[in-house]
Short mmCIF file of C-alpha atoms in Angstrom, two decimals:
data_model
loop_
_atom_site.label_atom_id
_atom_site.label_comp_id
_atom_site.label_asym_id
_atom_site.label_seq_id
_atom_site.Cartn_x
_atom_site.Cartn_y
_atom_site.Cartn_z
CA MET W 1 -240.62 46.49 -7.38
CA ILE W 2 -243.84 45.39 -9.05
CA GLN W 3 -245.18 48.91 -8.89
CA GLN W 4 -241.99 50.29 -10.43
CA ASN W 5 -242.19 47.77 -13.23
CA ASP W 6 -245.83 48.70 -13.85
CA GLU W 7 -244.90 52.38 -14.01
CA GLY W 8 -242.12 51.59 -16.46
CA LEU W 9 -244.56 49.64 -18.61
CA VAL W 10 -247.11 52.46 -18.57
CA LYS W 11 -244.45 54.98 -19.58
CA HIS W 12 -243.32 52.72 -22.39
CA LEU W 13 -246.89 52.34 -23.66
CA ALA W 14 -247.42 56.10 -23.57
CA LYS W 15 -244.18 56.69 -25.49
CA GLN W 16 -245.32 54.30 -28.21
CA GLY W 17 -248.86 55.69 -28.31
CA ILE W 18 -250.28 52.35 -27.18
CA ASP W 19 -253.58 52.14 -25.33
CA ASP W 20 -252.71 51.66 -21.65
CA LYS W 21 -255.77 49.60 -20.69
CA MET W 22 -254.71 46.43 -18.87
CA VAL W 23 -256.10 42.89 -18.85
CA MET W 24 -254.72 40.56 -16.16
CA GLY W 25 -251.91 43.05 -15.57
CA HIS W 26 -250.82 43.16 -19.22
CA PRO W 27 -251.59 45.57 -22.07
CA ALA W 28 -254.96 44.91 -23.69
CA SER W 29 -253.14 45.05 -27.02
CA LEU W 30 -251.35 41.80 -26.08
CA PHE W 31 -254.70 40.00 -26.14
CA VAL W 32 -255.60 41.36 -29.56
CA LEU W 33 -252.38 39.68 -30.73
CA PHE W 34 -253.30 36.64 -28.60
CA PHE W 35 -256.54 36.07 -30.51
CA THR W 36 -255.04 36.91 -33.90
CA GLU W 37 -252.30 34.34 -33.37
CA MET W 38 -254.77 31.87 -31.88
CA TRP W 39 -256.89 31.82 -35.03
CA GLU W 40 -253.82 31.64 -37.27
CA ARG W 41 -252.54 28.60 -35.37
CA PHE W 42 -256.07 27.16 -35.48
CA SER W 43 -255.95 27.41 -39.26
CA TYR W 44 -252.40 26.08 -39.66
CA TYR W 45 -252.63 23.11 -37.31
CA GLY W 46 -256.21 22.35 -38.33
CA MET W 47 -255.01 22.00 -41.91
CA ARG W 48 -251.83 20.14 -40.94
CA ALA W 49 -253.84 17.61 -38.95
CA LEU W 50 -255.75 16.74 -42.12
CA LEU W 51 -253.01 16.99 -44.75
CA THR W 52 -251.36 13.57 -44.53
CA VAL W 53 -254.46 11.57 -43.65
CA PHE W 54 -256.37 13.21 -46.54
CA LEU W 55 -253.64 12.37 -49.03
CA ILE W 56 -253.40 8.69 -48.02
CA THR W 57 -257.13 8.02 -47.53
CA GLU W 58 -258.75 5.87 -50.17
CA LEU W 59 -260.49 7.49 -53.15
CA ALA W 60 -263.74 5.82 -52.11
CA LYS W 61 -263.63 7.77 -48.85
CA GLY W 62 -262.94 11.12 -50.49
CA GLY W 63 -259.17 11.10 -50.13
CA TRP W 64 -256.58 11.04 -52.88
CA GLY W 65 -255.30 7.52 -52.29
CA TRP W 66 -251.64 8.51 -52.39
CA SER W 67 -248.91 6.20 -51.22
CA ASN W 68 -247.36 6.94 -47.85
CA ALA W 69 -244.07 7.81 -49.55
CA ASP W 70 -245.63 10.39 -51.89
CA ALA W 71 -247.70 11.95 -49.09
CA MET W 72 -244.65 12.24 -46.85
CA THR W 73 -242.59 13.86 -49.61
CA LEU W 74 -245.21 16.57 -50.12
CA TYR W 75 -245.51 17.01 -46.35
CA ALA W 76 -241.72 17.37 -46.09
CA TRP W 77 -241.48 20.19 -48.63
CA TYR W 78 -244.56 21.99 -47.36
CA THR W 79 -243.54 22.09 -43.70
CA SER W 80 -239.93 23.00 -44.47
CA LEU W 81 -240.94 25.92 -46.69
CA VAL W 82 -243.33 27.13 -43.99
CA TYR W 83 -240.28 27.65 -41.76
CA LEU W 84 -238.14 29.23 -44.48
CA THR W 85 -240.46 31.98 -45.73
CA PRO W 86 -240.56 33.89 -42.39
CA LEU W 87 -236.98 34.98 -43.12
CA ILE W 88 -238.23 36.79 -46.21
CA GLY W 89 -241.43 38.01 -44.56
CA GLY W 90 -239.54 39.57 -41.68
CA LEU W 91 -237.23 41.39 -44.09
CA ILE W 92 -240.18 42.73 -46.10
CA ALA W 93 -241.87 44.03 -42.95
CA ASP W 94 -238.67 45.66 -41.68
CA LYS W 95 -237.92 47.45 -44.94
CA LEU W 96 -241.26 48.01 -46.69
CA THR W 97 -244.61 47.29 -45.08
CA GLY W 98 -244.25 47.41 -41.31
CA TYR W 99 -245.47 44.65 -39.00
CA LYS W 100 -249.17 45.50 -39.00
CA LYS W 101 -249.60 45.55 -42.75
CA ALA W 102 -247.47 42.41 -43.11
CA ILE W 103 -249.71 40.56 -40.64
CA LEU W 104 -252.84 41.62 -42.53
CA ILE W 105 -251.33 40.63 -45.88
CA GLY W 106 -250.25 37.27 -44.48
CA ALA W 107 -253.66 36.60 -42.91
CA PHE W 108 -255.47 37.49 -46.14
CA VAL W 109 -253.20 35.31 -48.28
CA MET W 110 -253.65 32.37 -45.88
CA THR W 111 -257.43 32.85 -45.94
CA LEU W 112 -257.28 32.60 -49.74
CA GLY W 113 -255.12 29.50 -49.32
CA HIS W 114 -257.72 27.75 -47.18
CA ALA W 115 -260.50 28.76 -49.56
CA SER W 116 -258.51 27.32 -52.45
CA MET W 117 -257.89 24.04 -50.61
CA ALA W 118 -261.62 23.76 -49.88
CA LEU W 119 -262.15 23.64 -53.66
CA GLU W 120 -260.05 20.47 -54.04
CA THR W 121 -263.14 18.60 -55.26
CA VAL W 122 -263.34 20.99 -58.25
CA SER W 123 -259.71 20.59 -59.29
CA ALA W 124 -256.52 19.26 -57.73
CA ASN W 125 -254.81 22.47 -58.84
CA PHE W 126 -256.78 24.41 -56.24
CA PHE W 127 -255.28 22.19 -53.54
CA TYR W 128 -251.72 22.87 -54.69
CA LEU W 129 -252.42 26.58 -55.08
CA GLY W 130 -253.76 26.59 -51.53
CA LEU W 131 -250.52 25.08 -50.19
CA VAL W 132 -248.46 27.73 -51.99
CA LEU W 133 -250.63 30.53 -50.62
CA MET W 134 -250.37 29.06 -47.11
CA ILE W 135 -246.58 29.03 -47.35
CA LEU W 136 -246.39 32.63 -48.59
CA GLY W 137 -248.96 33.94 -46.14
CA ASN W 138 -247.27 32.27 -43.19
CA GLY W 139 -244.00 33.92 -44.19
CA MET W 140 -245.56 37.36 -43.89
CA PHE W 141 -247.52 36.58 -40.72
CA LYS W 142 -245.44 34.42 -38.39
CA PRO W 143 -242.28 36.48 -37.69
CA ASN W 144 -244.00 39.84 -37.48
CA ILE W 145 -246.72 39.13 -34.95
CA SER W 146 -244.09 37.70 -32.56
CA SER W 147 -242.01 40.86 -33.02
CA MET W 148 -244.99 43.03 -32.05
CA VAL W 149 -245.42 41.14 -28.79
CA GLY W 150 -241.86 41.97 -27.74
CA GLN W 151 -242.27 45.67 -28.57
CA LEU W 152 -245.23 46.04 -26.20
CA TYR W 153 -242.80 45.91 -23.27
CA PRO W 154 -239.63 47.80 -22.39
CA ASN W 155 -236.49 45.63 -22.64
CA ASN W 156 -235.99 45.53 -18.88
CA SER W 157 -239.61 44.74 -18.01
CA SER W 158 -240.09 41.76 -15.74
CA LYS W 159 -243.44 41.21 -17.42
CA LYS W 160 -241.98 40.60 -20.87
CA ASP W 161 -241.42 36.87 -20.33
CA ALA W 162 -244.90 36.54 -18.84
CA GLY W 163 -246.32 38.35 -21.88
CA TYR W 164 -244.69 35.83 -24.20
CA THR W 165 -246.01 33.01 -22.00
CA ILE W 166 -249.57 34.31 -22.39
CA PHE W 167 -249.01 34.64 -26.13
CA TYR W 168 -247.63 31.07 -26.22
CA MET W 169 -250.80 29.86 -24.53
CA GLY W 170 -252.78 31.47 -27.34
CA ILE W 171 -250.66 29.56 -29.84
CA ASN W 172 -251.39 26.26 -28.15
CA ALA W 173 -255.08 27.01 -27.61
CA GLY W 174 -255.47 27.70 -31.33
CA ALA W 175 -253.45 24.63 -32.31
CA PHE W 176 -255.48 22.46 -29.93
CA LEU W 177 -258.89 23.64 -31.14
CA GLY W 178 -257.85 23.58 -34.80
CA MET W 179 -256.66 19.98 -34.71
CA LEU W 180 -259.67 18.95 -32.64
CA LEU W 181 -262.43 20.55 -34.73
CA CYS W 182 -260.97 20.71 -38.25
CA GLY W 183 -259.69 17.18 -37.86
CA TYR W 184 -263.06 15.90 -36.66
CA ILE W 185 -265.11 17.66 -39.34
CA GLY W 186 -262.66 16.75 -42.09
CA GLU W 187 -262.72 13.06 -41.24
CA LYS W 188 -266.35 12.70 -40.17
CA VAL W 189 -268.12 15.14 -42.53
CA GLY W 190 -265.91 16.00 -45.50
CA TRP W 191 -262.29 16.92 -46.20
CA HIS W 192 -263.13 20.19 -47.93
CA TYR W 193 -265.25 21.27 -44.96
CA GLY W 194 -262.28 20.75 -42.67
CA PHE W 195 -259.95 22.74 -44.93
CA GLY W 196 -262.56 25.48 -45.37
CA LEU W 197 -263.31 25.73 -41.65
CA ALA W 198 -259.67 26.51 -40.92
CA GLY W 199 -259.92 29.44 -43.33
CA VAL W 200 -263.08 30.80 -41.73
CA PHE W 201 -261.29 31.46 -38.46
CA MET W 202 -258.22 32.85 -40.19
CA PHE W 203 -260.60 35.34 -41.82
CA PHE W 204 -262.12 36.32 -38.45
CA GLY W 205 -258.66 36.66 -36.96
CA MET W 206 -257.71 39.04 -39.76
CA LEU W 207 -260.85 41.15 -39.24
CA GLN W 208 -260.48 41.48 -35.48
CA PHE W 209 -256.84 42.53 -35.95
CA TYR W 210 -257.69 45.01 -38.72
CA PHE W 211 -260.35 46.81 -36.69
CA GLY W 212 -258.19 46.85 -33.57
CA GLN W 213 -254.85 47.80 -35.11
CA HIS W 214 -254.88 51.36 -33.74
CA ILE W 215 -254.56 49.93 -30.25
CA PHE W 216 -250.86 49.31 -31.03
CA GLY W 217 -250.00 52.97 -31.51
CA LYS W 218 -246.72 53.45 -33.38
CA ILE W 219 -245.69 49.80 -33.14
CA GLY W 220 -245.73 48.02 -36.46
CA VAL W 221 -246.33 51.06 -38.69
CA LYS W 222 -244.87 51.25 -42.17
CA PRO W 223 -241.18 52.22 -41.86
CA THR W 224 -240.27 55.71 -43.03
CA LYS W 225 -236.98 57.56 -43.15
CA VAL W 226 -237.75 59.09 -39.75
CA THR W 227 -238.69 55.80 -38.09
CA LEU W 228 -235.67 54.04 -39.58
CA GLU W 229 -233.35 56.77 -38.27
CA THR W 230 -235.02 56.54 -34.86
CA ALA W 231 -234.59 52.76 -34.86
CA VAL W 232 -230.89 53.14 -35.62
CA VAL W 233 -230.45 55.62 -32.76
CA ASP W 234 -232.42 53.39 -30.38
CA SER W 235 -230.35 50.35 -31.33
CA VAL W 236 -227.10 52.24 -30.75
CA VAL W 237 -228.31 53.44 -27.35
CA ALA W 238 -229.50 49.95 -26.42
CA LYS W 239 -226.19 48.48 -27.49
CA ASP W 240 -224.26 50.99 -25.39
CA GLU W 241 -226.49 50.37 -22.35
CA GLU W 242 -226.87 46.59 -22.52
CA GLU W 243 -223.86 45.08 -24.22
CA GLU W 244 -220.37 45.24 -22.82
CA LYS W 245 -217.42 44.94 -25.19
CA LEU W 246 -216.63 41.23 -25.28
CA PRO W 247 -213.29 39.69 -26.24
CA SER W 248 -213.34 38.08 -29.67
CA ASN W 249 -212.64 34.62 -28.25
CA VAL W 250 -215.71 34.87 -25.99
CA VAL W 251 -217.94 35.86 -28.92
CA ARG W 252 -216.46 33.06 -31.02
CA ASP W 253 -216.96 30.41 -28.34
CA ARG W 254 -220.54 31.43 -27.66
CA LEU W 255 -221.36 31.36 -31.37
CA ILE W 256 -219.95 27.83 -31.55
CA VAL W 257 -222.26 26.80 -28.70
CA ILE W 258 -225.23 28.34 -30.53
CA ALA W 259 -224.26 26.37 -33.64
CA VAL W 260 -224.12 23.16 -31.59
CA PHE W 261 -227.58 23.88 -30.16
CA MET W 262 -228.97 24.49 -33.64
CA VAL W 263 -227.58 21.21 -34.96
CA ALA W 264 -228.97 19.43 -31.90
CA SER W 265 -232.38 21.03 -32.56
CA ILE W 266 -232.37 19.52 -36.06
CA PHE W 267 -232.08 16.04 -34.52
CA PHE W 268 -234.88 16.85 -32.09
CA PHE W 269 -237.36 18.28 -34.58
CA PHE W 270 -236.48 15.57 -37.10
CA ALA W 271 -238.09 13.16 -34.64
CA PHE W 272 -240.69 15.51 -33.15
CA GLU W 273 -242.17 16.49 -36.54
CA GLN W 274 -243.05 12.88 -37.31
CA ALA W 275 -246.33 13.85 -35.61
CA GLY W 276 -247.92 15.00 -38.85
CA GLY W 277 -246.25 12.24 -40.87
CA SER W 278 -245.30 8.71 -39.84
CA MET W 279 -247.15 8.98 -36.52
CA THR W 280 -250.30 9.96 -38.42
CA ILE W 281 -249.85 6.90 -40.65
CA PHE W 282 -249.40 4.74 -37.53
CA ALA W 283 -252.58 6.23 -36.03
CA LYS W 284 -254.59 5.61 -39.21
CA ASP W 285 -253.47 2.12 -40.18
CA PHE W 286 -251.99 0.45 -37.11
CA THR W 287 -253.86 1.82 -34.07
CA GLN W 288 -257.07 0.45 -32.56
CA ARG W 289 -259.39 3.44 -32.84
CA SER W 290 -262.77 1.70 -32.63
CA LEU W 291 -263.87 1.58 -29.00
CA SER W 292 -266.86 -0.11 -27.43
CA GLY W 293 -268.41 -0.67 -24.03
CA SER W 294 -266.95 1.14 -21.03
CA SER W 295 -263.79 2.20 -22.90
CA GLY W 296 -265.94 3.93 -25.50
CA GLU W 297 -267.97 5.74 -22.85
CA ILE W 298 -264.87 6.84 -20.96
CA PHE W 299 -263.36 8.23 -24.14
CA LYS W 300 -266.55 10.17 -24.92
CA TRP W 301 -266.40 11.93 -21.54
CA ILE W 302 -262.68 12.64 -21.85
CA ASP W 303 -263.15 13.98 -25.38
CA ALA W 304 -266.10 16.12 -24.26
CA ALA W 305 -264.03 17.65 -21.46
CA LEU W 306 -261.13 18.29 -23.85
CA THR W 307 -263.55 20.02 -26.21
CA ILE W 308 -265.50 22.22 -23.78
CA PHE W 309 -262.98 23.34 -21.15
CA PRO W 310 -260.44 24.97 -23.52
CA ILE W 311 -263.27 26.86 -25.25
CA LEU W 312 -264.54 27.97 -21.84
CA ILE W 313 -261.11 29.26 -20.80
CA VAL W 314 -260.44 31.31 -23.94
CA THR W 315 -264.01 32.66 -23.80
CA TRP W 316 -263.24 33.95 -20.32
CA VAL W 317 -260.11 35.66 -21.70
CA LEU W 318 -262.23 37.27 -24.43
CA TYR W 319 -264.71 38.51 -21.82
CA GLY W 320 -261.87 40.18 -19.91
CA LEU W 321 -260.68 41.90 -23.09
CA ALA W 322 -264.19 42.95 -24.08
CA LYS W 323 -264.73 44.74 -20.76
CA LYS W 324 -261.69 46.92 -21.48
CA ILE W 325 -261.88 47.74 -25.19
CA ALA W 326 -265.43 47.00 -26.43
CA LYS W 327 -266.44 50.67 -26.50
CA GLN W 328 -263.33 51.85 -28.34
CA TYR W 329 -262.91 48.84 -30.64
CA PRO W 330 -266.39 47.32 -30.96
CA LEU W 331 -265.80 45.54 -34.28
CA THR W 332 -262.74 43.76 -32.92
CA ILE W 333 -264.86 42.30 -30.11
CA ILE W 334 -267.86 41.62 -32.37
CA PHE W 335 -265.89 39.61 -34.93
CA THR W 336 -264.05 37.68 -32.22
CA ALA W 337 -267.36 37.00 -30.45
CA ILE W 338 -268.90 35.72 -33.70
CA SER W 339 -265.99 33.34 -34.16
CA PHE W 340 -266.41 32.11 -30.59
CA ALA W 341 -270.13 31.59 -31.12
CA ILE W 342 -269.29 29.36 -34.09
CA ILE W 343 -266.72 27.50 -32.01
CA TRP W 344 -269.28 26.88 -29.25
CA ILE W 345 -271.82 25.62 -31.79
CA LEU W 346 -269.30 23.29 -33.41
CA GLY W 347 -267.99 22.07 -30.06
CA GLY W 348 -271.49 21.39 -28.74
CA TRP W 349 -272.50 19.66 -31.97
CA LYS W 350 -269.40 17.46 -31.85
CA VAL W 351 -270.04 16.38 -28.25
CA TYR W 352 -273.74 15.74 -28.95
CA LYS W 353 -272.97 13.74 -32.09
CA GLU W 354 -270.44 11.53 -30.31
CA PHE W 355 -272.66 10.81 -27.31
CA ASN W 356 -275.48 9.77 -29.64
CA ALA W 357 -273.31 7.63 -31.90
CA VAL W 358 -273.78 3.87 -31.72
CA GLY W 359 -270.03 3.18 -31.62
CA THR W 360 -266.97 5.27 -30.87
CA GLU W 361 -264.27 5.77 -33.48
CA VAL W 362 -261.36 8.00 -32.54
CA THR W 363 -260.33 10.20 -35.46
CA VAL W 364 -256.79 9.94 -36.77
CA SER W 365 -256.18 13.65 -36.16
CA TRP W 366 -257.33 13.44 -32.51
CA PHE W 367 -253.96 12.20 -31.34
CA GLN W 368 -252.22 15.36 -32.51
CA ILE W 369 -254.12 17.46 -29.95
CA LEU W 370 -252.22 15.67 -27.18
CA ASN W 371 -249.09 17.76 -27.73
CA SER W 372 -250.93 21.04 -27.11
CA PHE W 373 -252.85 19.51 -24.20
CA PHE W 374 -249.69 18.32 -22.47
CA ILE W 375 -247.96 21.67 -23.06
CA ILE W 376 -250.83 23.59 -21.47
CA THR W 377 -250.94 21.25 -18.46
CA LEU W 378 -247.19 20.77 -17.94
CA ALA W 379 -245.51 24.06 -18.95
CA SER W 380 -245.85 25.81 -15.59
CA SER W 381 -244.62 22.70 -13.73
CA PHE W 382 -241.47 22.57 -15.85
CA SER W 383 -240.84 26.27 -15.27
CA LYS W 384 -241.16 25.82 -11.49
CA PHE W 385 -238.97 22.70 -11.59
CA TRP W 386 -236.10 24.60 -13.28
CA GLU W 387 -236.54 27.48 -10.85
CA ARG W 388 -236.91 25.65 -7.55
CA VAL W 389 -235.57 22.09 -7.85
CA TRP W 390 -232.88 21.65 -10.49
CA ASN W 391 -231.62 24.01 -13.15
CA PRO W 392 -228.93 22.20 -15.17
CA SER W 393 -226.85 23.73 -17.95
CA GLY W 394 -228.25 24.37 -21.42
CA PRO W 395 -226.49 21.35 -22.99
CA VAL W 396 -227.94 19.06 -20.32
CA LYS W 397 -231.46 20.42 -20.90
CA PHE W 398 -231.01 19.90 -24.62
CA ALA W 399 -229.80 16.36 -23.98
CA MET W 400 -232.86 15.69 -21.82
CA GLY W 401 -235.14 16.91 -24.59
CA LEU W 402 -233.41 14.68 -27.14
CA LEU W 403 -233.53 11.67 -24.84
CA LEU W 404 -237.22 12.14 -24.12
CA VAL W 405 -238.25 12.43 -27.77
CA GLY W 406 -236.19 9.30 -28.42
CA ILE W 407 -237.93 7.45 -25.57
CA GLY W 408 -241.27 8.36 -27.17
CA PHE W 409 -240.24 6.47 -30.29
CA VAL W 410 -238.94 3.56 -28.22
CA ALA W 411 -242.48 3.33 -26.80
CA LEU W 412 -243.90 3.30 -30.33
CA ALA W 413 -241.36 0.66 -31.37
CA TYR W 414 -242.44 -1.55 -28.46
CA GLY W 415 -246.08 -1.06 -29.41
CA ALA W 416 -245.28 -2.06 -33.01
CA SER W 417 -243.12 -5.04 -32.04
CA GLU W 418 -245.85 -7.61 -32.76
CA ILE W 419 -246.75 -6.18 -36.17
CA PRO W 420 -245.47 -8.52 -38.93
CA LYS W 421 -243.10 -7.25 -41.61
CA GLY W 422 -244.93 -5.60 -44.49
CA ALA W 423 -248.31 -5.58 -42.70
CA ALA W 424 -250.73 -3.01 -44.16
CA SER W 425 -252.78 -2.67 -40.97
CA ALA W 426 -252.95 -3.67 -37.32
CA SER W 427 -254.85 -2.85 -34.11
CA VAL W 428 -252.24 -1.70 -31.59
CA SER W 429 -253.47 -0.10 -28.36
CA MET W 430 -253.65 3.70 -28.52
CA ILE W 431 -251.74 3.89 -25.23
CA TRP W 432 -248.44 3.77 -27.16
CA LEU W 433 -249.29 6.85 -29.22
CA ILE W 434 -250.46 8.65 -26.09
CA LEU W 435 -247.20 7.78 -24.32
CA ALA W 436 -245.19 8.90 -27.34
CA TYR W 437 -246.89 12.30 -27.41
CA PHE W 438 -246.36 12.65 -23.66
CA PHE W 439 -242.61 12.02 -23.92
CA HIS W 440 -242.32 14.21 -27.02
CA THR W 441 -244.00 17.11 -25.23
CA THR W 442 -241.82 16.81 -22.14
CA GLY W 443 -238.84 16.78 -24.48
CA GLU W 444 -240.14 19.90 -26.24
CA LEU W 445 -240.44 21.71 -22.91
CA CYS W 446 -236.81 20.85 -22.14
CA LEU W 447 -235.48 22.01 -25.50
CA SER W 448 -237.63 24.46 -27.45
CA PRO W 449 -238.08 27.37 -24.99
CA VAL W 450 -234.57 26.74 -23.64
CA GLY W 451 -233.12 27.04 -27.13
CA LEU W 452 -234.79 30.40 -27.73
CA SER W 453 -233.60 31.65 -24.36
CA TYR W 454 -229.98 30.63 -24.94
CA ILE W 455 -229.85 32.15 -28.40
CA SER W 456 -231.01 35.41 -26.83
CA LYS W 457 -228.43 35.19 -24.02
CA LEU W 458 -225.43 33.95 -26.01
CA SER W 459 -225.85 36.06 -29.16
CA PRO W 460 -224.09 39.39 -29.63
CA LYS W 461 -226.90 41.95 -29.57
CA SER W 462 -225.83 43.38 -32.92
CA PHE W 463 -227.05 40.32 -34.83
CA VAL W 464 -229.37 38.44 -32.53
CA GLY W 465 -232.14 38.70 -35.14
CA LEU W 466 -230.00 36.93 -37.72
CA LEU W 467 -229.31 34.06 -35.34
CA PHE W 468 -233.02 33.68 -34.59
CA GLY W 469 -233.47 33.46 -38.35
CA PHE W 470 -230.94 30.63 -38.45
CA TRP W 471 -232.88 28.89 -35.68
CA PHE W 472 -235.98 28.86 -37.91
CA THR W 473 -233.80 27.68 -40.81
CA ALA W 474 -232.69 24.74 -38.67
CA SER W 475 -236.36 23.94 -38.09
CA ALA W 476 -236.95 24.06 -41.85
CA ILE W 477 -234.11 21.57 -42.41
CA ALA W 478 -235.48 19.32 -39.66
CA ASN W 479 -238.98 19.36 -41.17
CA LEU W 480 -237.61 18.45 -44.59
CA PHE W 481 -235.59 15.53 -43.22
CA ALA W 482 -238.53 14.44 -41.05
CA GLY W 483 -240.87 14.18 -44.01
CA LEU W 484 -238.34 12.48 -46.26
CA ALA W 485 -237.55 9.96 -43.51
CA GLY W 486 -241.26 9.36 -43.04
CA SER W 487 -241.55 8.54 -46.74
CA LEU W 488 -239.41 5.46 -46.07
CA ILE W 489 -241.85 3.96 -43.57
CA ASP W 490 -243.32 1.40 -45.99
CA LYS W 491 -239.96 0.34 -47.40
CA ILE W 492 -238.36 -0.16 -43.98
CA SER W 493 -241.49 -1.86 -42.63
CA GLU W 494 -241.55 -4.34 -45.50
CA GLU W 495 -237.86 -5.23 -45.17
CA HIS W 496 -237.29 -5.00 -41.41
CA GLY W 497 -240.59 -4.27 -39.66
CA LEU W 498 -242.29 -1.16 -38.32
CA MET W 499 -240.50 -1.55 -34.98
CA VAL W 500 -237.14 -1.05 -36.71
CA PHE W 501 -238.40 2.13 -38.41
CA PHE W 502 -239.30 3.69 -35.05
CA LEU W 503 -236.06 2.50 -33.44
CA VAL W 504 -234.04 4.22 -36.19
CA ILE W 505 -235.98 7.45 -35.58
CA ALA W 506 -235.31 7.06 -31.84
CA ALA W 507 -231.60 6.32 -32.24
CA LEU W 508 -230.69 9.63 -33.90
CA PRO W 509 -231.84 12.04 -31.14
CA ILE W 510 -230.64 9.67 -28.41
CA GLY W 511 -227.19 9.55 -30.04
CA ALA W 512 -227.12 13.34 -30.25
CA ALA W 513 -228.12 13.53 -26.57
CA LEU W 514 -225.23 11.30 -25.50
CA LEU W 515 -222.77 13.48 -27.44
CA LEU W 516 -224.09 16.60 -25.71
CA LEU W 517 -223.65 14.98 -22.31
CA VAL W 518 -220.08 13.97 -23.17
CA PHE W 519 -219.17 17.48 -24.33
CA ASN W 520 -221.19 19.30 -21.66
CA PRO W 521 -218.12 20.40 -19.61
CA ILE W 522 -216.47 21.88 -22.71
CA LEU W 523 -219.67 23.60 -23.87
CA LYS W 524 -220.27 25.06 -20.40
CA LYS W 525 -216.76 26.52 -20.42
CA MET W 526 -217.31 27.98 -23.89
CA MET W 527 -220.45 29.76 -22.69
CA HIS W 528 -218.24 31.96 -20.48
CA GLY W 529 -220.51 32.42 -17.50
CA ILE W 530 -223.91 32.21 -19.24
CA ASN W 531 -226.01 29.71 -17.29
#
């Protein structure tokens, strides 16, 4: 069976004119996308890790000294628009530019965005211009690189899910390293250096993709009349082969279930996306981040391991790719190798600097790396658990995700229970933030990949793309509400206490989870056999 699947993959690659060299049993072209996406996520999450803490940091320390409410309002609109523009970017690529050109345009615009943000010391207008460019560039980049991953495999390939898993690991590796290094340099050296560093790697990601784009063959080329006609024929054939004629009531019921899942996802991401907002404020002002003695030494070793091992792993992936395509695409490997050399230098410098520091102060942005770390370490275990131990229905998995993200905020509420009303600072143990990120990540693994899977399975094939677009729209709504809710942190804390603020955030997803459990039998019936 494996051999047959490999033969099918090779035939598909040949039909598309894609280089058939393999790395770890997958097309080498997948890993070009892997590194392109890795550097884009490095840039996005590196900047996001700094955004709120930069805005609320005192003027004397190089920040803008904004109030928490103002910073959260800007964060709300920025993150929501980041999830809205991919709808437009995907349409532009489909009709005008093609995926490859859209990715390059998006990467270039985001590079300009980072460069503009790095000039915030010259004028505040550069900072705002940078945010706008980041939003627009992300819209062109994000939906189209994911589409290219799917087209590397035939629809019936058993390796397609594994290919997306590898790609997902690239996303989290980039997010992890971006938050770790940009956050550290921004807080310890200078904000504009952190913003600028994120752009450097976006630039290298663009170059390695540009010089390796021919490896993708016909995938992602600018649409022409011929390619559009071919796409129409292929879609008709695929529809005839894959989709049976369903009764209207079945289609209606399944669409209702999708709508329920999307509404539930809003409650989840409303809480989950507090990471860059109210949880960042809690880390900065209310968490004990100065460590001494044995606790400081232990943290230094943990932080060193978290810095070096991920870089080592992705370097090994690059080495595997270089062995296959270095002769044919030397500049792709050269530019990626240069970026990795810089990463190694920065990582080594960071570890050296911390081990030689008199005291240990954990950066505010450090806590955000925990989500990516827990995903990388727990994702395969969750997959095996669903497969071998217990595989409940989609509504139950969604409910579990909502409950877990709520429990994370219950942990934060308990940690904040001794903080007086209206307090401007405190020194709560960092264990509560670590626990919160752990529960949030386990909740994400129950809900996020499951949601994408069920949209794919429940949607009529004729407009599955539209429903995926609505899924991103739901994320945009959630991000907006998350930021606006975070802007109320000071007001609620002054009147009722910080514990109450976190309990309110926890109550919403937990309430949604209980409703899903109550209606699970009805929703399962409305799925009409989809498990």
